[in-house]
Coordinates of C-alpha atoms and ligand atoms in Angstrom, one line a residue:
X168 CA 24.4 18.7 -21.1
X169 CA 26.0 18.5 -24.4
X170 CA 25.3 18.3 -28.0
X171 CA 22.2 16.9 -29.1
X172 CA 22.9 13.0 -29.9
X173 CA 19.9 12.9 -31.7
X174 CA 19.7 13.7 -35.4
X175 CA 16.2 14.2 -37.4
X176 CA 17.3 11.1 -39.7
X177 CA 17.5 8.7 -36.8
X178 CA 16.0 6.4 -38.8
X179 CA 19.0 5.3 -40.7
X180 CA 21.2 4.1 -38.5
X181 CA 18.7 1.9 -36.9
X182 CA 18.4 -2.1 -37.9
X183 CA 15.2 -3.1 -36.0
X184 CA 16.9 -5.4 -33.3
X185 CA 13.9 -7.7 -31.7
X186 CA 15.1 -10.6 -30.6
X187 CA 14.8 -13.7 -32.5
X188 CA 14.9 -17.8 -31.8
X189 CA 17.6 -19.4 -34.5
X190 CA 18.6 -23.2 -34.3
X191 CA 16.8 -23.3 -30.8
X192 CA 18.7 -20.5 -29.4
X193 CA 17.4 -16.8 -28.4
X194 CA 19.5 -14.7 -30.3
X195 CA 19.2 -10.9 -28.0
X196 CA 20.2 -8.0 -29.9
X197 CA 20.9 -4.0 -29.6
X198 CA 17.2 -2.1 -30.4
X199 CA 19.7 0.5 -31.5
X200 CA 21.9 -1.3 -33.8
X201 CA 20.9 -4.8 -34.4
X202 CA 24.2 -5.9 -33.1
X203 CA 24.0 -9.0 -32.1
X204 CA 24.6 -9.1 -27.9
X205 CA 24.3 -13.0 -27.4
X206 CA 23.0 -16.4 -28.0
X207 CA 21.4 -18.4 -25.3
X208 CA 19.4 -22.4 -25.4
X209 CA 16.1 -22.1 -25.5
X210 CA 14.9 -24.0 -22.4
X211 CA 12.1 -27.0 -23.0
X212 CA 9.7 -27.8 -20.4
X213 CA 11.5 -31.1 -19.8
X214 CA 14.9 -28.6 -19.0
X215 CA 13.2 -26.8 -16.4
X216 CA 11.9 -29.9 -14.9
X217 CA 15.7 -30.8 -14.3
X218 CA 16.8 -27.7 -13.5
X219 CA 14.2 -27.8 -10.9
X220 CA 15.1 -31.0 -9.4
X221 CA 18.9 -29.2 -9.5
X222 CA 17.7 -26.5 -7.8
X223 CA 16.1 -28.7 -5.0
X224 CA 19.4 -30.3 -4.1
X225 CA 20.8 -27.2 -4.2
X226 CA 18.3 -25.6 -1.8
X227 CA 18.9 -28.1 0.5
X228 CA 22.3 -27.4 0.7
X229 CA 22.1 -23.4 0.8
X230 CA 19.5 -23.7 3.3
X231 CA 21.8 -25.6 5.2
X232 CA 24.3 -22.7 5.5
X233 CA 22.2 -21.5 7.9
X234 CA 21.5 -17.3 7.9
X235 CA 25.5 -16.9 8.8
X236 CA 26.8 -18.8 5.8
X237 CA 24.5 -17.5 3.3
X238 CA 25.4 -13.9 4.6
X239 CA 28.9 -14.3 4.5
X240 CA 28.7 -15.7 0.7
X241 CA 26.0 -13.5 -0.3
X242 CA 28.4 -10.7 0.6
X243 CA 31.4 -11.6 -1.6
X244 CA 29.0 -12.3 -4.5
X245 CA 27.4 -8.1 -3.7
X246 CA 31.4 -7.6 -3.8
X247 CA 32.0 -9.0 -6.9
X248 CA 28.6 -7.3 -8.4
X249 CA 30.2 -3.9 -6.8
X250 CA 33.7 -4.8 -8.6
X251 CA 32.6 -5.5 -12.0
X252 CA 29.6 -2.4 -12.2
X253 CA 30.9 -0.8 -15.4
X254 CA 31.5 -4.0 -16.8
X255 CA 27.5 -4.9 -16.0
X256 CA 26.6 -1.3 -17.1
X257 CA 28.2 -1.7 -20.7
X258 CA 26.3 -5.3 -21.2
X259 CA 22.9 -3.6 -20.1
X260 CA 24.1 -0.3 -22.6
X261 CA 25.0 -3.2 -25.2
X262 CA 22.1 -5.3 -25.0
X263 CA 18.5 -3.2 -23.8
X264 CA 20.2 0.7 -25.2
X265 CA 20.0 1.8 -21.9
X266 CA 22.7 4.7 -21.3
X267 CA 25.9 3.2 -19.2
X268 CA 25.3 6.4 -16.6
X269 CA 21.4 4.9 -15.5
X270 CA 22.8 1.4 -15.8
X271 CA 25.2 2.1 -13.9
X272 CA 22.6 3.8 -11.3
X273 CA 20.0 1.1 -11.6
X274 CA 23.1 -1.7 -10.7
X275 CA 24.0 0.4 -7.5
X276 CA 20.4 0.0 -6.5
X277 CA 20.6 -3.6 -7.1
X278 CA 24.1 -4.2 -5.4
X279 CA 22.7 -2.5 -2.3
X280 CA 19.4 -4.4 -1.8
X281 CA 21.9 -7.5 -1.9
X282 CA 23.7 -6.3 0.8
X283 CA 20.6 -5.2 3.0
X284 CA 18.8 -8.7 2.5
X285 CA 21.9 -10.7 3.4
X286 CA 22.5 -8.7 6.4
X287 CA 19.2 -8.5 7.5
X288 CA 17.4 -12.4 6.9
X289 CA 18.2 -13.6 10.0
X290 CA 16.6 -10.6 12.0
X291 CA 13.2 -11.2 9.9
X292 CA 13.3 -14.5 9.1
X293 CA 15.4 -16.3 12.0
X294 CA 13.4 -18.3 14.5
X295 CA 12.2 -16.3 17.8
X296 CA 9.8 -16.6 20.7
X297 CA 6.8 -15.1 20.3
X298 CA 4.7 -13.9 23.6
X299 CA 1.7 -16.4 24.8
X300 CA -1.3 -14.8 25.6
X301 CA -3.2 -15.4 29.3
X302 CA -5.8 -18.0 27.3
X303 CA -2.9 -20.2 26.3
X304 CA 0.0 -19.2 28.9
X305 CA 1.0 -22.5 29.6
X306 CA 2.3 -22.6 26.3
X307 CA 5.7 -21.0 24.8
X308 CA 5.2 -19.6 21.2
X309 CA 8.1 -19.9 18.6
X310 CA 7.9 -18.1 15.2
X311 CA 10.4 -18.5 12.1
X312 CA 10.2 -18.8 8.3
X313 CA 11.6 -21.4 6.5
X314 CA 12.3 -21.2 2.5
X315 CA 9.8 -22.5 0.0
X316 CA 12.9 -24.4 -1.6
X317 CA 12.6 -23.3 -4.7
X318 CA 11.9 -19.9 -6.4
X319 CA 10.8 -19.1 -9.5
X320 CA 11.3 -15.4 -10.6
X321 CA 10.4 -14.3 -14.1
X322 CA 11.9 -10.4 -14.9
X323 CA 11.2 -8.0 -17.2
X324 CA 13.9 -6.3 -19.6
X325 CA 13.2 -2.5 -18.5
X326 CA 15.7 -2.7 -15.2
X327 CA 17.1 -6.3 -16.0
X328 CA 19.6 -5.7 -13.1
X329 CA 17.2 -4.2 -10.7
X330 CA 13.8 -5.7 -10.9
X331 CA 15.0 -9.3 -11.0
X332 CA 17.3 -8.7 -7.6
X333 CA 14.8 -7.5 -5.9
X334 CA 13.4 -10.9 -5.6
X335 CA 16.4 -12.7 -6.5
X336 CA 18.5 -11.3 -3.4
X337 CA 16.1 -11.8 -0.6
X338 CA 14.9 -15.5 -2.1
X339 CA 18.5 -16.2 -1.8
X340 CA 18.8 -15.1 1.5
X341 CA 15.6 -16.8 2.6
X342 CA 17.7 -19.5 2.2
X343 CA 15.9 -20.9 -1.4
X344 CA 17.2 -21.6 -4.5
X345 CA 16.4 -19.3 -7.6
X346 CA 15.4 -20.6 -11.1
X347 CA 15.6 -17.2 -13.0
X348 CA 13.7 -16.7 -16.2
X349 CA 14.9 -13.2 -17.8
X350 CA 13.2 -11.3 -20.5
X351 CA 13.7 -12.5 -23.8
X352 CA 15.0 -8.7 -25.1
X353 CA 18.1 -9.2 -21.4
X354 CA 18.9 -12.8 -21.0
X355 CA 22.6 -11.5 -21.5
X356 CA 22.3 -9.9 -18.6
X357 CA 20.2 -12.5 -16.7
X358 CA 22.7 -14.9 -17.3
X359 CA 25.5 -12.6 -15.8
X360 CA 24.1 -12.5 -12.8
X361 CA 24.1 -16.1 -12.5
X362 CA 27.4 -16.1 -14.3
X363 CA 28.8 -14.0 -11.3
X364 CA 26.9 -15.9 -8.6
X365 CA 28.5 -18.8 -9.1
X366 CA 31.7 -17.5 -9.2
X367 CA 30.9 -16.6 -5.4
X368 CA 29.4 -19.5 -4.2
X369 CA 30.8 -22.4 -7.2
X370 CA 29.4 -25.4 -5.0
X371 CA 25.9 -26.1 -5.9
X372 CA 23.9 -24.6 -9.0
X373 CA 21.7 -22.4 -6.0
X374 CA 21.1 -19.5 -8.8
X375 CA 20.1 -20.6 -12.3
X376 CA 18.7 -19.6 -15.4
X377 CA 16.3 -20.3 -18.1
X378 CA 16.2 -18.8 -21.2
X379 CA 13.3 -18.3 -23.8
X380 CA 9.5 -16.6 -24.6
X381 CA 7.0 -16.3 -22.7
X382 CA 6.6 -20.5 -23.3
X383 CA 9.5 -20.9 -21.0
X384 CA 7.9 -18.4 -18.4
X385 CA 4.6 -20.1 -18.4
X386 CA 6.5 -23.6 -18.2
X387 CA 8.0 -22.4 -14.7
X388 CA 5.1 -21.3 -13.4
X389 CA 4.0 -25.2 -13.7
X390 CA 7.3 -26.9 -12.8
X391 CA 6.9 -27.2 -9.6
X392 CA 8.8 -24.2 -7.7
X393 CA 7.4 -23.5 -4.5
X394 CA 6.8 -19.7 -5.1
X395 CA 6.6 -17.8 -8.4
X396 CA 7.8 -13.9 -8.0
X397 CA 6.8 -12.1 -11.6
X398 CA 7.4 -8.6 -12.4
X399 CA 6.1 -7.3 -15.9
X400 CA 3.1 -6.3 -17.4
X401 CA -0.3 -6.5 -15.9
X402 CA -1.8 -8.3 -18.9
X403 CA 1.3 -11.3 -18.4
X404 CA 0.9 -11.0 -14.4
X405 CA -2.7 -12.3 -15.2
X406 CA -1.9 -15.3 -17.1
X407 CA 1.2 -15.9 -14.8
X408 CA -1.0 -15.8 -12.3
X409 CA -3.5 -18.5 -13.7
X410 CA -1.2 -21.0 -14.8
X411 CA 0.2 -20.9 -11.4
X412 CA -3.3 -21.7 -9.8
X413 CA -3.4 -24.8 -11.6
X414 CA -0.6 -26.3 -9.4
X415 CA -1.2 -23.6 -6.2
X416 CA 1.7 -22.3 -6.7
X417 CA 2.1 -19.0 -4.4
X418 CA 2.7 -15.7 -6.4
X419 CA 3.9 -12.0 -5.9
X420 CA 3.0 -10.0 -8.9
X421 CA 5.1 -6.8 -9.5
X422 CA 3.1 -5.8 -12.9
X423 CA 2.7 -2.3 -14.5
X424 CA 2.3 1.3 -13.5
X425 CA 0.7 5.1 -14.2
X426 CA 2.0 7.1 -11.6
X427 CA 1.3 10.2 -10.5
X428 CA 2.8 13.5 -9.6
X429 CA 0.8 15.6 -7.5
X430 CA 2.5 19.4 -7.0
X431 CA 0.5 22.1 -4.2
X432 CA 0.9 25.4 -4.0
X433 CA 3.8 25.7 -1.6
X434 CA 5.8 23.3 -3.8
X435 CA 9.6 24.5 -4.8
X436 CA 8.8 24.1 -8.4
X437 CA 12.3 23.7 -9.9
X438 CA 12.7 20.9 -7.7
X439 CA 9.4 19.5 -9.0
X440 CA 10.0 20.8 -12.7
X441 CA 13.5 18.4 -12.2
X442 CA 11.6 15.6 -10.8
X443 CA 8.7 15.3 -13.4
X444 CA 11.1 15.4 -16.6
X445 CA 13.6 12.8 -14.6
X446 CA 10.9 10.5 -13.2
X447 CA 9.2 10.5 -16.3
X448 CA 11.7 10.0 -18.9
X449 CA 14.6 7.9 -17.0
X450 CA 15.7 5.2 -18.9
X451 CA 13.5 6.7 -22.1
X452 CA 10.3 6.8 -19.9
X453 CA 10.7 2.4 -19.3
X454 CA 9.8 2.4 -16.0
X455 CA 7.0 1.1 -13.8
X456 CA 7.2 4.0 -11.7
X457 CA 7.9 6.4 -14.2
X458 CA 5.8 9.6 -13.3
X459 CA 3.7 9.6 -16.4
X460 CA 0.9 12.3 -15.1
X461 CA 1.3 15.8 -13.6
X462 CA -1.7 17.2 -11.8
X463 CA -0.3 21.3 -10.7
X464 CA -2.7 23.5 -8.7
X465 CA -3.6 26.2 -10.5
X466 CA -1.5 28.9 -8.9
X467 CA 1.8 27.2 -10.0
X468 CA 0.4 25.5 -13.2
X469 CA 1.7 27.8 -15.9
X470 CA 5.4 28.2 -14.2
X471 CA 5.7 24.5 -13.7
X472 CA 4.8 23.3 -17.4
X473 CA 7.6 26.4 -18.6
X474 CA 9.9 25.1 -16.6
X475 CA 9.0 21.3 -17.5
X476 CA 9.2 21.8 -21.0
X477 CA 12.1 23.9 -20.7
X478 CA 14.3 21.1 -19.4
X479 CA 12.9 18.4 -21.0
X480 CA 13.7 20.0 -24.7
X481 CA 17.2 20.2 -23.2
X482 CA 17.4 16.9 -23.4
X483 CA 19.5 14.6 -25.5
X484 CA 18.4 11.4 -27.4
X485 CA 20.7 8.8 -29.4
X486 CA 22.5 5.8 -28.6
X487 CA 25.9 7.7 -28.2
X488 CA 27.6 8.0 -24.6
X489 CA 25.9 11.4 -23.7
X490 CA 22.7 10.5 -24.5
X491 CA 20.3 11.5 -21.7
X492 CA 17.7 8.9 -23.5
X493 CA 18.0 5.7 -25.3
X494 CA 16.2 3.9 -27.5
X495 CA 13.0 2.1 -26.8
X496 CA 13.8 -1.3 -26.2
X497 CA 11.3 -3.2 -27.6
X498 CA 10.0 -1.9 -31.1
X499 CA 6.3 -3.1 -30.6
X500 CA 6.3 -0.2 -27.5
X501 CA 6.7 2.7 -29.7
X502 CA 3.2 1.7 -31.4
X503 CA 1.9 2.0 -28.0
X504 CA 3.5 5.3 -27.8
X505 CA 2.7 6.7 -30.8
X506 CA -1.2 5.6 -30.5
X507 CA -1.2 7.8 -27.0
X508 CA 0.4 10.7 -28.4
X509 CA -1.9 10.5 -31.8
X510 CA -5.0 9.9 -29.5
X511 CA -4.5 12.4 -27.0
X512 CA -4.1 14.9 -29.6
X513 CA -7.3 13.7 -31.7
X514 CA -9.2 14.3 -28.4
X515 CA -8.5 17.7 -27.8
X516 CA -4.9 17.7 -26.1
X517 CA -1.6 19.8 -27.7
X518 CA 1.6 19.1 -27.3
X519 CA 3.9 21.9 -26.2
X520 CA 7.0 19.8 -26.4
X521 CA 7.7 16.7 -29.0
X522 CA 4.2 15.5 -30.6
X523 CA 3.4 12.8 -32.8
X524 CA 7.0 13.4 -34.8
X525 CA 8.8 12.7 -31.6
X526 CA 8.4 9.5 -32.9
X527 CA 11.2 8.3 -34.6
X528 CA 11.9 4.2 -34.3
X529 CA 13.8 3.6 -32.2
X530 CA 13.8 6.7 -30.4
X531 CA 10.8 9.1 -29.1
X532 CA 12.1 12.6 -28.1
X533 CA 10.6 14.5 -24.8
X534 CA 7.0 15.0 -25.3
X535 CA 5.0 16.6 -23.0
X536 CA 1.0 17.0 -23.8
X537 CA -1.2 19.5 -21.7
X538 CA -5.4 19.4 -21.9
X539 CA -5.7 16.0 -22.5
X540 CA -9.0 14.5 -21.1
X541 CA -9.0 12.1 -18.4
X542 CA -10.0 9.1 -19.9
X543 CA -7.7 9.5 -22.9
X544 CA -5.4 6.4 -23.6
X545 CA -2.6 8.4 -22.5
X546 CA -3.8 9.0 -19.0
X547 CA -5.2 5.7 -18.3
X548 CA -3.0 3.2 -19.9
X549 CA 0.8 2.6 -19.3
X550 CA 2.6 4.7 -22.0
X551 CA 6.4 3.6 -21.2
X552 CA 8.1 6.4 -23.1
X553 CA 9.3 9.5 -22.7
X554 CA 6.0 11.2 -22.3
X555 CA 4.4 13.7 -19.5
X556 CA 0.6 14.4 -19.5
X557 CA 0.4 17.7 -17.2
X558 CA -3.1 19.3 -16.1
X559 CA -4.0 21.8 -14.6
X560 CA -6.1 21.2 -11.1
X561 CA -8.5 23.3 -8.6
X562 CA -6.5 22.1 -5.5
X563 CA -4.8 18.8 -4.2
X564 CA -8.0 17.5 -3.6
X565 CA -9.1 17.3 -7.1
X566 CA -5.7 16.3 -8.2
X567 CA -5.9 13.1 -5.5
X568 CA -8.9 12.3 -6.7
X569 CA -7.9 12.0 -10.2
X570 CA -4.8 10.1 -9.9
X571 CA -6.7 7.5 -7.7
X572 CA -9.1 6.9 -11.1
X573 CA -7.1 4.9 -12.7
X574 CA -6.7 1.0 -12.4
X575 CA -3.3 0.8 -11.4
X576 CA -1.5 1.9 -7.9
X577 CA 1.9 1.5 -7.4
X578 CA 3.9 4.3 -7.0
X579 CA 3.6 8.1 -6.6
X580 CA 5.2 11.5 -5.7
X581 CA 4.4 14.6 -4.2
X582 CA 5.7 18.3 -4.1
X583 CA 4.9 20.7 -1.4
X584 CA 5.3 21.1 1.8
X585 CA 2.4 21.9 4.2
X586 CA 0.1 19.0 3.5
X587 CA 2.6 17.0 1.6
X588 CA 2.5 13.7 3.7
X589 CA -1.5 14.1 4.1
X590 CA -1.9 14.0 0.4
X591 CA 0.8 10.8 0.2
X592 CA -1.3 8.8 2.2
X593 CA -4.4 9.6 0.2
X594 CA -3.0 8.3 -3.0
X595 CA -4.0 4.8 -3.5
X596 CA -0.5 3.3 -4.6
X597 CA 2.1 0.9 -2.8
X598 CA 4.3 4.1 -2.3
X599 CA 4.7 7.6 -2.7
X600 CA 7.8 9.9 -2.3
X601 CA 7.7 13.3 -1.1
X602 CA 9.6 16.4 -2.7
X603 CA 11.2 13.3 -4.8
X604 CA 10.5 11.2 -7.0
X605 CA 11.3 7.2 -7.5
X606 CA 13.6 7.5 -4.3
X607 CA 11.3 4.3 -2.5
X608 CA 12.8 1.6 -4.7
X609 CA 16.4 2.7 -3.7
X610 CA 15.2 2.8 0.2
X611 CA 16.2 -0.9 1.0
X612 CA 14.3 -1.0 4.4
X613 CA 10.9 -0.1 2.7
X614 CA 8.7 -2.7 1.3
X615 CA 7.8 -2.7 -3.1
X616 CA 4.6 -3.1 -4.6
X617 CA 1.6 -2.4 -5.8
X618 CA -2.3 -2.5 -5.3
X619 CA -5.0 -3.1 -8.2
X620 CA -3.7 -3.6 -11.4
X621 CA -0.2 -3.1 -10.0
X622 CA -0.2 -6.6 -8.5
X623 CA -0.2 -7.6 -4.8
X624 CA 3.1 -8.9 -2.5
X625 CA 5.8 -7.1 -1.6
X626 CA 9.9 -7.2 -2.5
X627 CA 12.5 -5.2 -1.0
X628 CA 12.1 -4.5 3.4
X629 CA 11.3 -6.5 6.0
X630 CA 8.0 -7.4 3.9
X631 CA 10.2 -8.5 1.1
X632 CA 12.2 -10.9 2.9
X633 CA 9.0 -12.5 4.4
X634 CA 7.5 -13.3 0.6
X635 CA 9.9 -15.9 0.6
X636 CA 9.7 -17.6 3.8
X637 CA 6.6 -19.4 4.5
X638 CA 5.8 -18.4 8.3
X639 CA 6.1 -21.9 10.6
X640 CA 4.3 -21.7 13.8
X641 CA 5.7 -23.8 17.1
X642 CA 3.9 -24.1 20.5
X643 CA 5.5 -25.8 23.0
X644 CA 4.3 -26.8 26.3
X645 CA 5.8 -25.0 29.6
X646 CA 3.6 -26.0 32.3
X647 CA 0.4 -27.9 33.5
X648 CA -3.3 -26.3 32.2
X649 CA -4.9 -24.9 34.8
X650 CA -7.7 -24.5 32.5
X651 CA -7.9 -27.7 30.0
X652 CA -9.5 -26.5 27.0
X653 CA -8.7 -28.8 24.6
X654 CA -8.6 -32.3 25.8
X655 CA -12.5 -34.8 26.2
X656 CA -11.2 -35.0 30.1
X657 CA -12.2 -31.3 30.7
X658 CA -15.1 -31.6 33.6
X659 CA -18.3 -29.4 33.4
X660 CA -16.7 -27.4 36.2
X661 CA -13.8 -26.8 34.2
X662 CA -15.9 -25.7 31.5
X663 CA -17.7 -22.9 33.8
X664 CA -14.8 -21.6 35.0
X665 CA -13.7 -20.9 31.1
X666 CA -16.7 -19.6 30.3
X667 CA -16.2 -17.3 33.8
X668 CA -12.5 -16.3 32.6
X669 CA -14.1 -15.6 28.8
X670 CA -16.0 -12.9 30.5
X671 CA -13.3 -11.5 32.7
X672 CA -10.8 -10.7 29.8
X673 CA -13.6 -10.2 26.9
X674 CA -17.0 -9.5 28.6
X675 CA -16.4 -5.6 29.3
X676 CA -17.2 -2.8 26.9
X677 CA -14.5 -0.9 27.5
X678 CA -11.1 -1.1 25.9
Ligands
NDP940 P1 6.0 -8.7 -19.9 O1 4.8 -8.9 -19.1 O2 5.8 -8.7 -21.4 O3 7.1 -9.8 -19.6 C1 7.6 -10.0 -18.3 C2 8.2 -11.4 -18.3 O4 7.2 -12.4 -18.4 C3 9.2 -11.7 -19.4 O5 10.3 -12.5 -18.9 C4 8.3 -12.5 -20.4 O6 9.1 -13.3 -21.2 C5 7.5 -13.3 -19.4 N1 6.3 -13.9 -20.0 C6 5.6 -13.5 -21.1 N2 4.5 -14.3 -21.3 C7 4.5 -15.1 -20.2 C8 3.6 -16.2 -19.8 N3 2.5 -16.5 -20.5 N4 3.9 -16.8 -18.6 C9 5.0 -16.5 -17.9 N5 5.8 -15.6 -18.2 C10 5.6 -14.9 -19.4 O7 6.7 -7.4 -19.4 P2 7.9 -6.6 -20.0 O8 9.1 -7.5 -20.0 O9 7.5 -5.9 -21.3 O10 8.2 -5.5 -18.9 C11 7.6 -4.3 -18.8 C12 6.4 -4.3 -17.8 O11 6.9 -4.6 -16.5 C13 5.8 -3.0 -17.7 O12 4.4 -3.1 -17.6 C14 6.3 -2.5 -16.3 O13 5.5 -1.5 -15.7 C15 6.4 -3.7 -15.6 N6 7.4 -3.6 -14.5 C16 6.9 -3.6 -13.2 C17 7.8 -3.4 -12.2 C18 7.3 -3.5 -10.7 O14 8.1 -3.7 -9.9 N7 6.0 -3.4 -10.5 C19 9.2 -3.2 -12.4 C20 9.6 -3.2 -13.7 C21 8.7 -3.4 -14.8 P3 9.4 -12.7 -22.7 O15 10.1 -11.4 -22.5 O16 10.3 -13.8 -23.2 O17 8.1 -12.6 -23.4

């Protein structure tokens, strides 16, 4: 593991780095350093009007393609993404803190839900017949789903590769075109994804960005786009979703997260130990599916938190290569953090690991709190640092019941064995993963999403490839109506013999 990258006077070598609008440009900078990453023009309304109207033409064309020619150029651009990783890795290291090693995972991730949604459109999306039923047999039914045009997606800086692609990729290969908004603490990174997109496919502007605060979000949401993916906070996936009501615009909200980690009995605890102190403080605890809570039965409760808090104090913290956590990208979060580790501890809770003077801007060190009450700050609300809350339960029932009580639901893990799965599908979130943790988002064939505060709509999977198609229904007549329902010529005789036929196929009690 290394050498400690973290030094008590972390302090000094920090130059608060939010970014910053100068001469109408977004200026992004390092939350370790300050160093500058780059400059980017602000987008006005009237900007995202044309780029929209851009983006139309260009739809037209992409969707033109058909499913064979967006594969095929969907493909080299996943090649070039797979080519250039490191050099993707560094800019997301150079620009959000996160280590190059997790950058580096998080693009892999991205690259290969690319390749899954551009091999897979025309399976889910393509036109097909759909069987007819007896009632309207004289009738072929025909099923596809044709873009919305235009795609808004707004992104949030925490996995600026990952999050974005995952609505990005399969819009694209939905046939629309993609007006990307990135955070304003990544729009390097945004805009070398579209950078790198168009070198793929250089003929129309089908991929483009916007850059800017949340104005420039709220602007696309009115500008027209035929759908609006978010991801980010639940608090912004609210008013997203209200400006977008003004013009009907559809949405999929991918907002925040307090997931759980639920370990039985029979659970192989270094495994679980491994996947609590990963899951929880991956990318310095910035992510939306972050474990955040530990419930442990009580027979393995005490060997579980020693072997937690053994490997999370083994951790290293700093901005240097080896670091195992970065900085907190955005400074205003480590208020957040510090008032859940100061609250929890003002109600009662201890920390056994890290503690109020983990907190040292712009890092937070490993900090795991035990006995903290339920409706503490720190179990209900979204922490996003490096922070575990782990309790003790009576059983996996209790510890399903608590980790429903909370607003949010999107993902979730479990550890055990015997009545693993049972206790997966009792948890109310979008997904769970089993002797794992995280592993769903990776799982390209498995719909991503929440329920309840987490949002609603689903990206990656079959599911996700359908959120950008709008389903288009085709019936087409075969053959003469024995039985014409819906024409004024029907005859009363006609009529009886329907309402004979309703009873034949519906009138019985039986299945
Ligand atoms: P925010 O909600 O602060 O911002 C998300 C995006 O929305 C940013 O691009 C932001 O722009 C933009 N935005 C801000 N205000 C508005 C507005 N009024 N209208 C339209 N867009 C607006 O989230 P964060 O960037 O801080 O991301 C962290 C959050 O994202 C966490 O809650 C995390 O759980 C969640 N998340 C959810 C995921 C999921 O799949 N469910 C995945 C990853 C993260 P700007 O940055 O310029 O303010």
């Amino acid at each position: 593991m290394g050498n400690p990258v973290y030094t008590p006077d972390m302090t000094a070598v920090h130059t608060p780095g939010a970014p910053r609008i100068e001469d109408g440009e977004l200026v992004s900078t390092n939350p370790a350093t300050g160093a500058e990453a780059g400059r980017f023009p602000v987008a006005s309304a009237e900007d995202i009007g044309r780029a929209v109207e851009r983006g139309r033409e260009a739809g037209l064309w992409w969707a033109g393609l058909g499913f064979a020619g967006r594969k095929e150029r969907l493909l080299r651009w996943r090649a070039l993404l797979a080519q250039q990783i490191t050099e993707l890795a560094e800019l997301s290291n150079r620009e959000g803190g996160k280590p190059v090693a997790e950058a580096i995972v998080e693009a892999t991730s991205g690259i290969e839900h690319v390749d899954w949604a551009a091999r897979n459109a025309r399976r889910v999306l393509g036109p097909r017949g759909v069987r007819s039923r007896l009632v309207l047999a004289e009738f072929s039914a025909h099923l596809e789903y044709q873009p919305y045009g235009v795609v808004g997606v707004i992104g949030p800086w925490n996995y600026p590769v990952l999050t974005p692609l995952g609505s990005i990729a399969y819009a694209l290969a939905a046939g629309n075109a993609v007006i990307f908004k990135p955070s304003e603490y990544t729009p390097a990174v945004g805009q070398w994804l579209a950078d790198s997109f168009a070198r793929a496919v250089p003929e129309h502007p089908v991929f483009q960005v916007v850059h800017g605060l949340g104005d420039v979000g709220a602007a696309l949401c009115r500008s027209g786009v035929g759908k609006l993916a978010f991801t980010g906070s639940t608090a912004t996936a609210k008013k997203v979703m209200a400006a977008c009501a003004e013009t009907l615009t559809p949405v999929l909200l991918e907002a925040g997260g307090k997931d759980a980690m639920i370990v039985d009995a029979d659970a192989d605890l270094d495994a679980a130990a491994d996947a609590a102190v990963w899951g929880g403080m991956t990318n310095a605890g910035q992510t939306c599916i972050g474990i955040e809570r530990v419930y442990a039965v009580a027979p393995v409760y005490d060997t579980l938190l020693a072997k937690v808090v053994e490997r999370a104090g083994r951790l290293t913290v700093g901005a240097g290569d080896g670091a195992d956590i970065g900085p907190i990208t955005m400074p205003s979060q480590i208020d957040v953090i510090r008032r859940h580790i100061d609250d929890a501890i003002a109600r009662g809770g201890r920390a056994v690991l890290g503690g109020p003077e983990a907190v040292q801007p712009p890092y937070v060190r490993p900090t795991i709190l035990v006995d903290v009450p339920e409706d503490a700050a720190a179990v209900r609300e979204e922490t996003f640092g490096p922070t575990l809350t782990i309790r003790r339960v009576q059983d996996a029932d209790e510890a399903v019941s608590l980790a429903n009580a909370v607003p949010y639901g999107l993902g979730s893990s479990v550890f055990g064995r015997r009545r693993a799965i049972a206790i997966a599908r009792r948890l109310r979130t979008g997904m769970s993963a089993i002797n794992s943790t995280l592993t769903f988002v990776g799982m390209s064939t498995l719909p991503f999403g929440g329920v309840g505060d987490s949002g609603f709509g689903r990206i990656h999977g079959d599911d996700g490839l359908r959120e950008f198609g709008r389903a288009k229904a085709i019936t087409k007549r075969r053959g003469p109506s024995l039985l014409p329902a819906m024409t004024f010529d029907r005859t009363p005789e006609q009529v009886a013999r329907i309402v004979k036929l309703v009873k034949l196929l519906y009138g019985r009690r039986t299945p």
